[in-house]
Coordinates of C-alpha atoms in Angstrom, one line a residue:
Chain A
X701 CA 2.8 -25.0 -16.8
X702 CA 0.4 -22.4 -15.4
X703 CA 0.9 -19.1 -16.7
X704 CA -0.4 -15.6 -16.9
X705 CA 0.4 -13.5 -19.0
X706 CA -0.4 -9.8 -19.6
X707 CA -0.1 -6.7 -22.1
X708 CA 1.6 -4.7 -22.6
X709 CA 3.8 -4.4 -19.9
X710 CA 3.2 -0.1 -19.8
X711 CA 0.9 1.9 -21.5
X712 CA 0.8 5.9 -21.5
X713 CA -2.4 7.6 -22.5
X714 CA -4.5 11.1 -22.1
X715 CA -6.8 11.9 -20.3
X716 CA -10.7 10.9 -21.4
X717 CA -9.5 8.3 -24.1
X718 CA -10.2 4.7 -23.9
X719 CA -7.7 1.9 -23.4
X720 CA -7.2 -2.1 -23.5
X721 CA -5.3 -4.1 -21.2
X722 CA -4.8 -8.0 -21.9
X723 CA -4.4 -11.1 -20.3
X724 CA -3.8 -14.3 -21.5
X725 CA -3.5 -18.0 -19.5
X726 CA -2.9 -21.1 -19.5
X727 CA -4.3 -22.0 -16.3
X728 CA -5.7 -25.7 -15.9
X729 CA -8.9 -26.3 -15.0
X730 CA -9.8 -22.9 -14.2
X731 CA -11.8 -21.7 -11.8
X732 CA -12.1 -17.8 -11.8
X733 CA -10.2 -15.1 -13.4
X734 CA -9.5 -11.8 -11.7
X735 CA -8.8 -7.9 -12.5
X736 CA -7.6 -6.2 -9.5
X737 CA -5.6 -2.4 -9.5
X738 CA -2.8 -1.4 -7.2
X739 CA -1.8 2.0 -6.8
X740 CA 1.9 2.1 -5.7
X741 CA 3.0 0.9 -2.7
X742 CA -0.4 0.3 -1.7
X743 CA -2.2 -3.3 -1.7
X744 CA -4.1 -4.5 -4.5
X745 CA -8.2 -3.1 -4.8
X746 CA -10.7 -5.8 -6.4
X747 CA -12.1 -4.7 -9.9
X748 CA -14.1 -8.2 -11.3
X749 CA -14.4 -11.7 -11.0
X750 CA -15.7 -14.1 -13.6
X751 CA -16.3 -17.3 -13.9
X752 CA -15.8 -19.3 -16.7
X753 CA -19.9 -18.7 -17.9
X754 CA -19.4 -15.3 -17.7
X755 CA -18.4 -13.5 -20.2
X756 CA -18.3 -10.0 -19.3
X757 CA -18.5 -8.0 -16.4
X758 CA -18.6 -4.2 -15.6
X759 CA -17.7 -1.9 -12.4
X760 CA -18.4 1.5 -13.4
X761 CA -16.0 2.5 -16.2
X762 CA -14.1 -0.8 -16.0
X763 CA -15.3 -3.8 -18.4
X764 CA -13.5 -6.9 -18.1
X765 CA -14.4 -9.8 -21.0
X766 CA -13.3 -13.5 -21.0
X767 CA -13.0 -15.6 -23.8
X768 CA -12.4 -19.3 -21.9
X769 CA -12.0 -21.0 -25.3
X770 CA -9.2 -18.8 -25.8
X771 CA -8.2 -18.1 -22.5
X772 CA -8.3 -14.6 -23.1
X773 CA -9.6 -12.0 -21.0
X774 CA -9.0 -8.0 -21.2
X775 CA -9.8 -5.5 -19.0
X776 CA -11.3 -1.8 -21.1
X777 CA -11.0 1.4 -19.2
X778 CA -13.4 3.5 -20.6
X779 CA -12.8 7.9 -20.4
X780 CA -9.7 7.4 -18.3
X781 CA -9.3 9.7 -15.2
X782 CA -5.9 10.8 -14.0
X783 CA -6.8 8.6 -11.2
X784 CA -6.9 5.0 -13.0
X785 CA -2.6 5.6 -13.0
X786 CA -2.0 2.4 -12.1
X787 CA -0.9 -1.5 -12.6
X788 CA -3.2 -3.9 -13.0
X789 CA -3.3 -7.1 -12.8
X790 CA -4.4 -10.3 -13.3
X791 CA -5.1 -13.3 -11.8
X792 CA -6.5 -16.8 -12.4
X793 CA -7.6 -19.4 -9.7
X794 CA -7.0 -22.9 -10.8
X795 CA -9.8 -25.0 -10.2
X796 CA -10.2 -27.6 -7.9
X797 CA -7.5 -26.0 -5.5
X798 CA -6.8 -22.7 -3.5
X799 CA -4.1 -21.7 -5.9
X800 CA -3.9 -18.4 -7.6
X801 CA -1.8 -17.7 -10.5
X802 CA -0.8 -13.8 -10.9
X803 CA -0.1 -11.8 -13.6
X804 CA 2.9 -9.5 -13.7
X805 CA 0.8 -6.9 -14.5
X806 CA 0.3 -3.3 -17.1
X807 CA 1.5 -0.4 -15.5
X808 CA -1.0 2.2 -16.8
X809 CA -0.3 6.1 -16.8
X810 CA -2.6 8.6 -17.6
X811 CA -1.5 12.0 -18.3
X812 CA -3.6 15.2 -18.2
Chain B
X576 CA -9.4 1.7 3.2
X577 CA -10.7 -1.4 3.1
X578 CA -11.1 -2.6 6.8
X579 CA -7.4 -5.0 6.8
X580 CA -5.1 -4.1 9.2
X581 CA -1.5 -4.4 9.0
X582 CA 1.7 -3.9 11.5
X583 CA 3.7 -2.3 11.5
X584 CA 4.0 -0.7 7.7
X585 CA 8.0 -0.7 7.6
X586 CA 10.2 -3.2 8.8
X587 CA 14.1 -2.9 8.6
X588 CA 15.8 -6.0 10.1
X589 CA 19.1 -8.0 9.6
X590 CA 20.0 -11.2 7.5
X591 CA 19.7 -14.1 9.9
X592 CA 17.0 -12.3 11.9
X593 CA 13.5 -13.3 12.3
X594 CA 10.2 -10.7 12.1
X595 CA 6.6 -11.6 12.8
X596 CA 3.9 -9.7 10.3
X597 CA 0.8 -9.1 12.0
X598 CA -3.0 -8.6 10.1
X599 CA -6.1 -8.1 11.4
X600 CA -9.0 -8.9 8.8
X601 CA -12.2 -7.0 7.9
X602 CA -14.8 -7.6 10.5
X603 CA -16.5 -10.8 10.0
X604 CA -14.4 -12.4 7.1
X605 CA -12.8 -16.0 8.1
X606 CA -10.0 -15.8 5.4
X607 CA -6.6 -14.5 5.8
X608 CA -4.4 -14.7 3.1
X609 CA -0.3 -13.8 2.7
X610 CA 1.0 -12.4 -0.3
X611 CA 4.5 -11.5 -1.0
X612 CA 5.2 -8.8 -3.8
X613 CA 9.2 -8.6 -4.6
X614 CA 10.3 -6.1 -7.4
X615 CA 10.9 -9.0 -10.1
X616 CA 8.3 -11.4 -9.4
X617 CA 5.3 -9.6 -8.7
X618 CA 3.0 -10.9 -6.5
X619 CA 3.1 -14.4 -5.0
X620 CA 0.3 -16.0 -3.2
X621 CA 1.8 -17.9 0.1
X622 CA -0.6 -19.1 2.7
X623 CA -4.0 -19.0 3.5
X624 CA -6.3 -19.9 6.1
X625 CA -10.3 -19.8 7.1
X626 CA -11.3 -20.0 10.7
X627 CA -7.8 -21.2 12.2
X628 CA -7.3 -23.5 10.1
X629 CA -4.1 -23.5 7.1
X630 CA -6.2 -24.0 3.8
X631 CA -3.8 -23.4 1.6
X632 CA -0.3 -23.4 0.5
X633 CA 1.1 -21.3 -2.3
X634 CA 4.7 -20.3 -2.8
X635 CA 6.0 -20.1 0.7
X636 CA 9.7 -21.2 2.3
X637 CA 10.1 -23.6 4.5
X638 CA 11.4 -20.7 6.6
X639 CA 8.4 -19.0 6.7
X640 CA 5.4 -19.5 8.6
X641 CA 1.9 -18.7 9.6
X642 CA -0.9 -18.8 11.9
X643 CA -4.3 -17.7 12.5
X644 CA -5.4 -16.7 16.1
X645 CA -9.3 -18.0 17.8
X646 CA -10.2 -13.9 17.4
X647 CA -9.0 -14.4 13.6
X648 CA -6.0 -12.1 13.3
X649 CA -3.3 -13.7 11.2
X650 CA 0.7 -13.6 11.9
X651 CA 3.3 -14.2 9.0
X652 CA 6.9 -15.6 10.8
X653 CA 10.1 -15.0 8.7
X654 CA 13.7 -16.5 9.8
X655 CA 16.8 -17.0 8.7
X656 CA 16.1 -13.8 6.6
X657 CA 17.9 -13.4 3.4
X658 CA 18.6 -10.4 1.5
X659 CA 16.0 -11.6 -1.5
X660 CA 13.2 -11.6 1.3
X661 CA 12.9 -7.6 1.1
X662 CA 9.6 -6.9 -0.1
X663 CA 6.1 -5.8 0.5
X664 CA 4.0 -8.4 2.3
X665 CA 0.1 -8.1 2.3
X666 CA -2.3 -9.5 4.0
X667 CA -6.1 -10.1 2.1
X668 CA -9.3 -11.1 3.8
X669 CA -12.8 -12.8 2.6
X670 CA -15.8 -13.9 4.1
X671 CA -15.6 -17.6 2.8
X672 CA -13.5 -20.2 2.8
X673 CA -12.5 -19.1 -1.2
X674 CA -13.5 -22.6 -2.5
X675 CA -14.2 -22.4 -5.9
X676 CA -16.6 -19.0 -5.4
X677 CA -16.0 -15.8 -6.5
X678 CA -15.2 -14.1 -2.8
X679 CA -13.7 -10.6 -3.2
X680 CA -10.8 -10.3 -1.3
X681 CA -9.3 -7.2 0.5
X682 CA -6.1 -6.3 0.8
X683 CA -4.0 -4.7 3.4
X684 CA -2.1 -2.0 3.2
X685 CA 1.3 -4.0 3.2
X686 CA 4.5 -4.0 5.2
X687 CA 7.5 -3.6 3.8
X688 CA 10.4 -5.6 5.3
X689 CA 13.7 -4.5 4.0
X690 CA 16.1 -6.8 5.1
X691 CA 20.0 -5.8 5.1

């Protein structure tokens, strides 16, 4: 069965330190994998997109990694602003087709 | 903001009633795509489509349905609404089709339908 699955499911940290969401799938075949953020109520904002030869991709102080052999990817925030309070999620495109599989997403609070 | 329109933001209706969700892409994109977002399933894909044409089909009830107009705007149909259908609906646009490439898609800013 396609799955996504992330961790952990929250995550509280201060201000200007460093944190690591994850992902794991078990999409088949896979096509791309996704990091997008979502303040609340408000609709999701794209972060990266790999493909499966890519192994790591960075928007400013977001770096996303993916391990295919693993099907593992994480998502490092790196001197985390007040602003980056958000969830984030996940989400893998299965080859071949115009499905995407979603993550249920880390809810990630930063606190001054 | 990132160019998607969508009307109206809140949406309060009856069960057995039927609403129509309305999203205007980002100027030139051909992609429209409907996601649902519920409280304890996250976000669903449902529907997309590229140049009037459905593309796709994710997780979306027969009662549900969607089109997408000649000047590319995009309406979600709901009937026979039923309490579990309360949630945020968002609309997403891209340029291409979404084939296999790496398109960026851009999301709405939602409507929430809360359905009594």
């Amino acid at each position: 069965k396609n799955q996504v699955e992330q961790s952990p499911q929250s995550l509280i940290i201060l201000e200007g330190k460093n944190c690591t969401l994850q992902c794991n799938y078990t999409v088949s075949p896979f096509s791309n994998l996704r990091w997008y953020k979502q303040d609340t109520g408000r609709g999701p904002v794209s972060l990266t997109i790999m493909t499966f030869s890519e192994n790591t991709k960075s928007n400013g102080r977001y770096t996303a990694t993916l391990d295919a052999d693993t099907k593992q990817s994480s998502l490092h925030i790196t001197a985390s602003q007040l602003s980056d309070s958000a969830s984030y999620i996940c989400v893998v495109r299965v080859s071949g087709t115009y499905k995407y599989i979603f993550g249920t997403g880390t809810r990630l609070k930063v606190l001054a | 903001d990132s160019g998607v329109t969508q009307t109206p933001k809140h949406l309060i209706t009856a069960t057995g009633q039927r609403v129509t969700l309305r999203c205007s892409p980002r100027s030139g994109d051909l992609s429209v795509y409907w996601y649902q977002q519920s409280l304890d399933q996250g976000l669903q894909f449902l529907i997309q489509y590229y140049n009037g044409e459905e593309r796709a089909k994710g997780n979306i009830l027969e009662r549900f349905s969607a089109q997408q107009f000649p000047d590319l705007h995009s309406e979600l149909n709901l009937s026979s609404l039923e309490l579990g259908d309360s949630a945020l609906y968002f609309c997403a646009s891209s340029v291409v089709s979404g084939g296999g490439s790496t398109d960026t898609q851009y999301f709405g800013p939602g409507t929430r339908l809360t359905v009594l």
